[in-house]
Coordinates of C-alpha atoms in Angstrom, one line a residue:
M1066 CA -15.9 -34.1 -13.2
L1067 CA -16.3 -30.6 -14.6
R1068 CA -14.5 -29.9 -17.9
A1069 CA -13.8 -26.9 -20.0
L1070 CA -12.2 -27.2 -23.5
I1071 CA -10.7 -24.6 -25.8
P1072 CA -8.4 -24.7 -28.9
A1073 CA -5.2 -22.9 -28.2
A1074 CA -5.1 -19.4 -29.6
L1075 CA -8.9 -19.5 -30.2
L1076 CA -9.3 -16.2 -28.3
C1077 CA -7.3 -13.6 -26.5
H1078 CA -8.6 -11.3 -23.8
L1079 CA -7.3 -9.0 -21.1
F1080 CA -6.6 -10.5 -17.7
T1081 CA -8.8 -8.5 -15.4
G1082 CA -11.2 -9.2 -12.6
P1083 CA -12.4 -8.0 -9.2
C1084 CA -10.7 -8.9 -5.9
L1085 CA -12.2 -11.9 -4.2
A1086 CA -15.3 -10.9 -2.4
S1087 CA -14.3 -12.9 0.7
S1088 CA -10.8 -11.6 0.9
W1089 CA -9.6 -10.0 4.1
T1090 CA -7.2 -7.4 2.6
Q1091 CA -6.7 -5.0 5.5
Y1092 CA -6.5 -4.8 9.3
R1093 CA -9.9 -5.9 10.6
G1094 CA -11.1 -6.9 7.1
S1095 CA -11.5 -5.3 3.7
N1096 CA -14.3 -3.1 5.1
Q1097 CA -12.1 -2.2 8.1
Y1098 CA -15.0 -2.9 10.5
G1099 CA -14.2 -6.4 11.6
H1100 CA -17.1 -7.9 9.8
Y1101 CA -17.0 -11.1 7.7
R1102 CA -20.3 -11.2 5.8
G1103 CA -20.2 -14.8 4.8
A1104 CA -21.8 -17.7 6.8
I1105 CA -19.8 -20.2 8.7
R1106 CA -20.5 -23.6 10.4
T1107 CA -21.4 -23.1 14.1
N1108 CA -22.0 -26.6 15.3
W1109 CA -18.6 -26.8 16.9
T1110 CA -19.6 -29.2 19.7
A1111 CA -20.9 -31.8 17.2
E1112 CA -18.1 -31.2 14.7
A1113 CA -15.1 -29.2 15.9
P1114 CA -13.5 -26.9 13.3
R1115 CA -11.0 -28.9 11.3
V1116 CA -7.4 -27.7 11.8
L1117 CA -6.0 -27.3 8.3
W1118 CA -2.5 -26.5 9.4
R1119 CA -0.4 -25.2 12.3
T1120 CA 2.9 -23.4 11.9
P1121 CA 5.4 -21.6 14.2
M1122 CA 5.5 -17.8 13.9
P1123 CA 8.2 -15.3 14.9
N1124 CA 7.4 -12.8 17.6
G1125 CA 4.6 -10.3 16.6
L1126 CA 1.4 -8.8 17.7
S1127 CA 0.3 -8.4 14.1
S1128 CA -2.8 -9.9 12.5
F1129 CA -3.3 -11.4 9.1
S1130 CA -4.5 -10.0 5.8
V1131 CA -5.7 -12.5 3.1
A1132 CA -5.8 -12.4 -0.7
D1133 CA -5.3 -14.7 -3.6
G1134 CA -4.4 -17.8 -1.6
R1135 CA -1.9 -16.0 0.6
L1136 CA -1.7 -14.7 4.1
F1137 CA 0.3 -11.6 5.0
T1138 CA 1.6 -10.6 8.4
M1139 CA 4.6 -9.1 10.2
G1140 CA 7.1 -10.5 12.6
A1141 CA 10.5 -10.0 14.3
R1142 CA 13.3 -12.4 13.6
R1143 CA 17.0 -12.5 14.4
I1144 CA 19.0 -12.4 11.1
S1145 CA 22.8 -12.2 11.0
N1146 CA 23.0 -11.3 14.7
E1147 CA 20.5 -8.5 14.3
D1148 CA 16.8 -8.3 15.3
R1149 CA 14.9 -7.4 12.1
E1150 CA 11.3 -6.6 11.4
L1151 CA 9.8 -8.4 8.4
V1152 CA 6.7 -8.6 6.3
I1153 CA 5.9 -12.3 5.8
A1154 CA 3.8 -14.2 3.2
L1155 CA 2.4 -17.6 3.9
N1156 CA 0.6 -20.1 1.7
A1157 CA -3.0 -20.1 2.8
E1158 CA -3.4 -23.8 2.0
S1159 CA -0.4 -25.1 3.9
G1160 CA 0.9 -22.4 6.2
A1161 CA 4.3 -22.7 4.6
E1162 CA 6.3 -19.4 4.4
I1163 CA 6.6 -18.2 0.9
W1164 CA 8.8 -15.2 1.5
A1165 CA 9.9 -12.8 4.3
T1166 CA 11.2 -9.3 3.5
V1167 CA 13.2 -7.3 6.0
I1168 CA 11.8 -3.7 6.3
D1169 CA 13.5 -2.3 9.4
V1170 CA 15.1 -3.0 12.8
A1171 CA 13.1 -4.8 15.4
D1172 CA 13.5 -3.0 18.7
Y1173 CA 10.7 -2.6 21.3
P1174 CA 12.3 -0.9 24.3
N1175 CA 9.2 0.2 26.3
G1176 CA 8.5 -3.1 28.0
G1177 CA 5.1 -4.1 29.3
V1178 CA 4.5 -6.7 26.7
G1179 CA 7.0 -9.5 27.5
T1180 CA 9.8 -11.5 25.9
D1181 CA 7.5 -12.3 23.0
D1182 CA 7.2 -8.6 22.1
G1183 CA 7.3 -7.8 18.4
T1184 CA 5.6 -6.1 15.4
R1185 CA 2.4 -4.2 16.0
S1186 CA 1.1 -3.3 12.5
T1187 CA -0.7 -5.5 10.0
P1188 CA 0.1 -5.4 6.2
T1189 CA -2.5 -4.3 3.7
V1190 CA -2.7 -6.1 0.3
D1191 CA -4.1 -4.5 -2.8
G1192 CA -3.8 -5.4 -6.5
G1193 CA -0.8 -7.7 -6.2
R1194 CA 1.0 -5.4 -3.8
V1195 CA 1.5 -5.5 -0.1
Y1196 CA 1.9 -2.4 2.0
G1197 CA 3.7 -2.6 5.3
F1198 CA 4.2 0.1 8.0
G1199 CA 7.0 -0.7 10.4
A1200 CA 7.4 0.2 14.1
Y1201 CA 9.9 2.9 13.1
M1202 CA 7.8 4.5 10.4
N1203 CA 9.2 2.8 7.3
L1204 CA 6.4 2.5 4.8
V1205 CA 7.0 -0.1 2.1
C1206 CA 5.3 -1.5 -0.9
L1207 CA 6.2 -5.1 -1.8
N1208 CA 5.5 -7.4 -4.6
A1209 CA 2.9 -9.8 -3.2
T1210 CA 4.3 -12.7 -5.3
N1211 CA 7.9 -12.6 -4.3
G1212 CA 8.3 -9.9 -1.6
S1213 CA 10.6 -7.7 -3.6
T1214 CA 10.5 -4.0 -2.7
M1215 CA 8.6 -1.8 -5.2
W1216 CA 9.0 1.4 -3.3
S1217 CA 9.7 2.5 0.3
N1218 CA 9.5 5.8 2.2
N1219 CA 11.2 6.3 5.6
L1220 CA 8.9 8.8 7.2
V1221 CA 11.4 9.8 9.9
A1222 CA 13.9 10.8 7.2
E1223 CA 11.4 12.4 4.8
F1224 CA 8.9 14.0 7.1
G1225 CA 10.6 14.3 10.5
A1226 CA 8.3 11.6 12.0
R1227 CA 8.5 11.3 15.7
I1228 CA 8.3 7.8 17.2
I1229 CA 5.6 7.5 19.9
P1230 CA 5.9 5.2 23.0
W1231 CA 5.5 1.5 22.0
E1232 CA 6.3 2.5 18.4
N1233 CA 3.9 2.5 15.5
A1234 CA 1.0 0.0 15.6
A1235 CA -1.3 1.6 13.0
S1236 CA -1.7 -0.2 9.7
P1237 CA -1.7 1.5 6.3
T1238 CA -5.2 2.2 4.9
V1239 CA -5.5 1.7 1.1
V1240 CA -8.5 3.3 -0.7
G1241 CA -8.6 3.7 -4.5
E1242 CA -5.2 4.8 -5.7
L1243 CA -4.0 6.1 -2.3
V1244 CA -2.3 4.9 0.9
F1245 CA -3.2 6.8 4.0
V1246 CA -1.0 7.1 7.2
N1247 CA -0.4 9.5 10.1
C1248 CA 3.3 10.1 10.4
N1249 CA 3.5 12.5 13.4
G1250 CA 6.0 14.6 11.5
R1251 CA 6.6 18.3 10.8
A1252 CA 3.8 20.8 11.4
N1253 CA 1.0 20.5 8.8
E1254 CA 2.5 17.2 7.6
H1255 CA 1.0 14.6 10.0
L1256 CA -1.7 13.2 7.7
L1257 CA -0.3 11.8 4.5
A1258 CA -1.6 10.2 1.3
F1259 CA 0.8 8.4 -1.1
N1260 CA 0.2 7.2 -4.6
K1261 CA 0.0 3.4 -4.1
H1262 CA 1.9 2.6 -7.4
S1263 CA 4.8 5.0 -7.1
G1264 CA 5.0 6.0 -3.4
A1265 CA 4.8 9.7 -4.4
V1266 CA 3.2 12.1 -1.9
V1267 CA -0.2 13.2 -3.1
W1268 CA -1.0 15.4 -0.2
R1269 CA 0.1 16.3 3.4
R1270 CA -2.1 17.9 6.0
G1271 CA -2.7 18.7 9.7
S1272 CA -0.8 18.6 13.0
F1273 CA -3.0 16.3 15.1
G1274 CA -0.4 14.0 16.5
M1275 CA -0.1 10.3 15.9
T1276 CA -1.7 7.4 17.8
H1277 CA -1.6 3.7 17.4
A1278 CA -5.1 3.7 15.8
T1279 CA -5.5 2.8 12.2
P1280 CA -7.3 5.4 10.0
V1281 CA -10.6 4.1 8.5
R1282 CA -12.6 4.7 5.4
A1283 CA -16.1 6.1 5.9
N1284 CA -19.1 7.4 4.0
I1285 CA -20.9 10.0 6.0
H1286 CA -23.9 11.9 4.6
G1287 CA -23.0 10.4 1.2
V1288 CA -19.4 11.9 1.2
E1289 CA -16.4 9.6 1.1
Q1290 CA -13.8 10.4 3.8
I1291 CA -10.9 9.1 5.8
V1292 CA -11.3 9.3 9.6
F1293 CA -8.1 9.7 11.6
F1294 CA -7.9 9.3 15.4
G1295 CA -5.2 11.7 16.3
Q1296 CA -3.8 12.8 19.7
T1297 CA -5.5 16.2 19.7
A1298 CA -8.5 15.6 17.5
L1299 CA -10.7 13.1 15.7
V1300 CA -10.9 14.3 12.1
G1301 CA -12.6 13.4 8.8
V1302 CA -10.7 14.4 5.7
N1303 CA -11.4 14.4 2.0
P1304 CA -9.5 11.4 0.5
T1305 CA -8.6 13.2 -2.7
N1306 CA -6.9 16.4 -1.3
G1307 CA -6.7 15.9 2.5
V1308 CA -9.0 18.9 3.2
V1309 CA -10.4 18.6 6.7
L1310 CA -14.1 18.2 6.5
W1311 CA -14.7 18.2 10.3
S1312 CA -12.9 17.7 13.5
Y1313 CA -13.6 17.2 17.2
P1314 CA -10.9 18.2 19.8
L1315 CA -9.5 15.6 22.2
R1316 CA -7.2 15.4 25.1
Y1317 CA -4.3 12.9 24.7
N1318 CA -3.6 10.4 27.5
G1319 CA 0.1 10.7 26.8
T1320 CA 0.6 7.0 26.6
S1321 CA -1.3 5.0 24.0
V1322 CA -4.5 5.2 21.9
A1323 CA -5.0 2.1 19.8
A1324 CA -8.6 1.2 19.1
S1325 CA -9.7 2.4 15.6
P1326 CA -12.8 4.6 15.1
V1327 CA -16.1 2.8 14.4
V1328 CA -18.3 4.7 12.0
V1329 CA -22.0 3.9 12.0
G1330 CA -24.2 6.1 9.9
D1331 CA -23.5 9.7 11.0
T1332 CA -21.8 8.7 14.2
V1333 CA -18.2 8.0 15.1
Y1334 CA -17.3 5.9 18.2
I1335 CA -13.9 6.1 19.8
S1336 CA -12.4 5.0 23.1
R1337 CA -9.1 5.5 24.9
A1338 CA -7.5 3.8 27.9
Y1339 CA -4.9 5.1 30.4
P1340 CA -7.1 7.5 32.5
G1341 CA -5.2 10.2 34.3
S1342 CA -7.1 12.6 36.6
L1343 CA -10.6 11.3 37.1
S1344 CA -11.9 14.8 36.2
S1345 CA -9.9 15.0 33.0
P1346 CA -11.6 13.6 29.8
Q1347 CA -8.5 12.0 28.4
A1348 CA -9.8 8.4 28.4
G1349 CA -13.1 6.6 28.0
A1350 CA -15.7 6.1 25.3
L1351 CA -17.0 9.0 23.2
V1352 CA -19.6 9.1 20.4
V1353 CA -19.4 12.0 18.0
Q1354 CA -22.4 12.9 15.7
I1355 CA -21.6 14.4 12.3
T1356 CA -24.1 16.8 10.7
E1357 CA -24.0 18.3 7.3
T1358 CA -25.7 21.5 6.0
N1359 CA -25.1 22.8 2.5
G1360 CA -21.8 20.9 2.3
V1361 CA -20.5 22.1 5.7
F1362 CA -19.8 19.3 8.3
T1363 CA -20.1 19.8 12.0
A1364 CA -19.0 17.4 14.8
A1365 CA -20.7 17.4 18.2
K1366 CA -20.7 15.1 21.2
K1367 CA -23.6 12.7 21.3
W1368 CA -22.5 11.0 24.6
E1369 CA -19.3 10.4 26.6
K1370 CA -18.2 8.1 29.4
V1371 CA -15.3 9.9 30.9
N1372 CA -12.6 7.4 32.0
Q1373 CA -15.1 4.6 31.5
L1374 CA -15.7 2.0 28.9
L1375 CA -12.0 1.9 28.1
N1376 CA -10.9 0.1 24.9
H1377 CA -7.2 -0.5 25.5
W1378 CA -6.5 -1.4 21.9
A1379 CA -9.0 -3.9 20.6
T1380 CA -11.7 -2.2 18.5
P1381 CA -15.4 -3.1 19.2
V1382 CA -17.9 -4.1 16.5
H1383 CA -21.3 -2.7 16.0
V1384 CA -24.3 -4.9 15.7
N1385 CA -28.0 -3.7 15.7
G1386 CA -27.5 -0.6 17.8
H1387 CA -24.9 -2.0 20.2
Y1388 CA -21.1 -2.1 20.5
Y1389 CA -19.6 -5.4 21.5
G1390 CA -15.9 -5.4 22.6
V1391 CA -13.2 -5.9 25.2
Y1392 CA -13.2 -3.1 27.8
G1393 CA -10.9 -2.2 30.7
Q1394 CA -7.2 -1.9 31.5
S1395 CA -5.9 -4.1 34.2
T1396 CA -9.2 -5.9 34.6
L1397 CA -10.8 -6.6 31.3
T1398 CA -14.2 -7.8 30.3
L1399 CA -16.3 -8.6 27.3
R1400 CA -19.1 -6.1 27.2
C1401 CA -22.2 -5.0 25.4
V1402 CA -22.6 -1.2 25.1
D1403 CA -25.8 0.6 23.9
A1404 CA -24.8 2.8 21.0
E1405 CA -27.5 5.4 21.9
D1406 CA -26.4 6.3 25.4
G1407 CA -23.4 4.2 26.5
D1408 CA -25.4 2.0 28.8
N1409 CA -23.6 -1.2 29.7
P1410 CA -26.3 -4.0 30.1
W1411 CA -23.8 -6.9 30.7
Q1412 CA -20.2 -7.9 31.0
V1413 CA -18.3 -11.1 31.5
S1414 CA -14.6 -11.8 32.3
G1415 CA -12.1 -14.2 30.9
V1416 CA -11.1 -12.6 27.6
G1417 CA -8.0 -10.7 28.8
Y1418 CA -6.6 -8.4 26.1
G1419 CA -8.6 -10.2 23.4
S1420 CA -10.7 -9.1 20.5
V1421 CA -14.2 -9.3 19.0
T1422 CA -15.0 -9.9 15.3
R1423 CA -18.4 -10.1 13.6
V1424 CA -19.1 -13.2 11.6
G1425 CA -22.4 -13.0 9.8
D1426 CA -24.9 -12.4 12.6
L1427 CA -22.6 -13.8 15.4
L1428 CA -19.6 -12.6 17.4
L1429 CA -16.2 -14.4 17.2
V1430 CA -14.4 -13.7 20.5
L1431 CA -10.7 -14.4 20.7
S1432 CA -9.2 -14.4 24.2
D1433 CA -5.6 -13.4 24.8
R1434 CA -4.8 -17.0 25.7
G1435 CA -6.1 -18.4 22.4
D1436 CA -9.7 -19.4 23.4
L1437 CA -12.1 -18.9 20.5
S1438 CA -15.8 -18.6 21.2
L1439 CA -19.0 -18.0 19.3
V1440 CA -21.3 -15.5 21.1
E1441 CA -24.8 -14.2 20.2
P1442 CA -24.9 -10.4 19.9
N1443 CA -27.7 -10.3 22.5
P1444 CA -28.1 -7.0 24.3
Q1445 CA -30.0 -8.7 27.1
Q1446 CA -27.5 -11.3 28.2
H1447 CA -24.2 -13.0 27.3
V1448 CA -25.0 -16.1 25.4
E1449 CA -22.0 -18.3 24.4
I1450 CA -22.8 -20.8 21.7
D1451 CA -19.5 -22.7 21.7
R1452 CA -15.9 -22.5 22.6
I1453 CA -12.6 -24.1 21.5
R1454 CA -8.9 -23.4 22.1
P1455 CA -7.1 -23.8 18.8
L1456 CA -3.7 -22.3 19.7
T1457 CA -1.3 -21.2 22.4
G1458 CA 0.7 -18.0 22.9
R1459 CA -0.3 -14.4 23.3
C1460 CA -3.2 -13.3 21.0
W1461 CA -3.3 -9.5 21.1
N1462 CA -4.9 -9.2 17.7
N1463 CA -7.9 -10.1 15.6
P1464 CA -8.5 -13.2 13.5
A1465 CA -8.8 -13.0 9.8
I1466 CA -11.6 -14.8 8.0
S1467 CA -11.8 -15.7 4.3
D1468 CA -13.5 -18.4 2.2
G1469 CA -15.0 -20.1 5.3
R1470 CA -11.6 -20.3 7.1
I1471 CA -10.5 -18.6 10.3
Y1472 CA -6.8 -17.7 10.4
I1473 CA -5.4 -16.9 13.8
R1474 CA -1.9 -16.1 15.0
S1475 CA -0.3 -15.6 18.4
T1476 CA 3.2 -14.5 19.3
T1477 CA 4.4 -18.1 18.8
E1478 CA 2.2 -19.9 16.2
A1479 CA -0.5 -19.6 13.6
V1480 CA -3.4 -21.9 12.8
A1481 CA -6.0 -22.2 10.0
L1482 CA -9.5 -23.6 10.9
D1483 CA -12.1 -24.8 8.4
V1484 CA -15.5 -23.6 9.4
S1485 CA -17.1 -23.6 5.9
L1486 CA -20.6 -24.8 5.3
P1487 CA -21.2 -28.0 3.4
N1488 CA -21.4 -27.3 -0.3
T1489 CA -24.9 -28.3 -1.4
N1490 CA -24.7 -26.5 -4.8
P1491 CA -22.3 -27.6 -7.6
P1492 CA -19.7 -24.9 -8.5
P1493 CA -20.2 -23.0 -11.7
P1494 CA -18.6 -24.6 -14.9
L1495 CA -15.1 -23.4 -15.8
K1496 CA -13.9 -21.8 -19.0
V1497 CA -10.5 -21.5 -20.4
G1498 CA -8.7 -19.0 -22.6
I1499 CA -5.5 -17.2 -23.5
A1500 CA -4.9 -14.2 -21.3
Q1501 CA -1.6 -12.9 -22.8
L1502 CA 0.5 -13.9 -25.9
T1503 CA 4.3 -13.4 -25.8
A1504 CA 7.1 -14.6 -28.0
G1505 CA 7.5 -18.3 -27.4
S1506 CA 4.8 -18.6 -24.7
F1507 CA 1.3 -17.6 -23.7
N1508 CA -0.5 -17.2 -20.4
F1509 CA -3.4 -19.7 -20.1
E1510 CA -6.3 -18.6 -17.9
I1511 CA -9.1 -20.5 -16.1
S1512 CA -12.2 -18.7 -14.8
A1513 CA -15.7 -19.5 -13.8
E1514 CA -18.4 -19.1 -16.5
D1515 CA -20.6 -17.0 -14.3
G1516 CA -17.9 -14.6 -13.5
S1517 CA -17.6 -15.6 -9.8
A1518 CA -14.2 -16.0 -8.2
I1519 CA -12.4 -19.3 -7.9
D1520 CA -11.4 -19.7 -4.3
S1521 CA -8.2 -21.3 -3.1
S1522 CA -9.9 -24.6 -2.0
R1523 CA -11.4 -25.1 -5.5
A1524 CA -8.2 -24.0 -7.3
A1525 CA -6.2 -26.8 -5.5
G1526 CA -8.3 -29.4 -7.2
I1527 CA -8.2 -28.0 -10.8
G1528 CA -6.0 -29.9 -13.3
V1529 CA -5.0 -28.8 -16.8
Y1530 CA -4.5 -31.3 -19.6
T1531 CA -3.3 -30.9 -23.2
R1532 CA -3.1 -32.9 -26.4
S1533 CA -2.2 -32.0 -30.0
D1534 CA -5.3 -33.5 -31.7
L1535 CA -8.8 -34.6 -30.8
S1536 CA -8.7 -38.0 -32.5
A1537 CA -9.8 -41.1 -30.6
S1538 CA -6.2 -42.3 -30.3
G1539 CA -5.0 -39.0 -28.8
V1540 CA -3.9 -39.0 -25.2
W1541 CA -4.4 -36.1 -22.7
T1542 CA -1.3 -35.2 -20.8
R1543 CA -1.4 -33.2 -17.5
V1544 CA 0.3 -29.9 -17.6
T1545 CA 2.7 -29.7 -14.7
N1546 CA 3.5 -25.9 -14.9
S1547 CA 2.7 -24.1 -11.6
T1548 CA -0.6 -22.3 -11.6
V1549 CA -1.1 -18.8 -9.9
L1550 CA -4.4 -17.8 -8.3
S1551 CA -5.0 -14.1 -8.6
N1552 CA -8.2 -12.1 -8.6
G1553 CA -10.3 -15.2 -8.6
K1554 CA -8.8 -16.7 -11.7
L1555 CA -6.0 -19.3 -12.4
T1556 CA -3.2 -18.6 -14.8
L1557 CA -0.2 -20.6 -16.0
Q1558 CA 2.5 -20.0 -18.5
V1559 CA 2.7 -22.5 -21.5
N1560 CA 5.6 -22.9 -23.9
A1561 CA 4.1 -22.2 -27.4
S1562 CA 7.0 -23.8 -29.2
V1563 CA 5.7 -27.3 -28.3
P1564 CA 3.1 -28.6 -30.8
Q1565 CA 0.1 -28.3 -28.5
S1566 CA -3.4 -27.4 -29.8
Y1567 CA -6.0 -28.2 -27.2
F1568 CA -6.4 -27.8 -23.5
R1569 CA -9.0 -28.8 -21.0
T1570 CA -9.5 -28.5 -17.3
E1571 CA -10.9 -30.9 -14.7
A1572 CA -12.1 -30.2 -11.2
P1573 CA -14.1 -32.2 -8.7
E1574 CA -17.7 -31.2 -8.4

């Protein structure tokens, strides 16, 4: 057993630390490009992924975000004879619901989805706060621990936001101190940035129209920017002040644009479904190349497939010069697309309105029926490594992946799969200390000696023990106070009025 020991009140330090490196804090991951950089176990035929838990879910097309041992999603539920839209927190270890906060009405009148229709957006978690963006443009900031509302802003009331068909599906993007959304409001007030702590408007810009696509963070030619996929233009803006750095005009299909931009180097890939006239470039795939001269950016078309290579709403991933994604509208296929010219070397059917996520050097393909397959990103041919079907219901979203676990939800249930690699190296030793002193109590902190994050699986096995002396006759008593995992460290509150002097931790190796 690993042990750490410290006399109480021996030291006091500020409780700080980075977010878990493996957290999945936004729609399509913390990097927003659907890429989990860790390694997972891929011998699924020999040893199927272990189902850690399975739990029913309310209607919703939302995905999960993951941080600090919790999952965050959205759903529609009938409460007091009213259909309400909620942000929901689950325990990542058990799937148990921790809290559910109502943020707006749940009404999806356009049809075309089914009786399991529900929420479209995915919450974003950052620094102990959860940001939700409802179907009817209510932007909220909630306490990640208990779901209480810290601030909210109804964009219809405040900015004259206009609801588009199928309502809002874009997720809030959080970068630094700001939350970015497109509100489709009054002229020159479509693109908005809010202070993530207070909800105050930092800047408002542009009249590009709103789509269902989530804005993404990018660094193009060494300049940080937020890329918005609007109805009338693809635009890159300065995150600090909203100044438009570049734009490329677009024709709106009048129905839905849902796939997010994919930024690779100095190129931005987009795609739209719902083609109208075959001669009108209002749908299909487009790659825009961004150049920069003396601080001035210019956007120009690199290639375009008019009314071809339609991404209905699932965003492709980029791997080694190729895009892999789900393409089509009524007939959908998994395809490989050359990033240089849009050539389509192969396609296979059977995914429906599914999604593709990159896991290390592989592709994780989720079909709309709940089939989950591992596929090689091979531009020559489709090579499936393995396939399972871990859940039922409609899966019109992306999985979330964190700490060697895959979290998937459908419109009816959610499941957690363990695909972690065997641990061949012992975890780093633990250290303990006092994070905060208050009258009558103190916050006790457990962290790894090497500064690495404690993940939720390790945290579950850590015990804290106390005694008032170190004599041979002394007895260690386990502390039963609840621990909280945050930013890769464990904390618990201890009553200082009880005569306790020493604490130690134990954890399995």
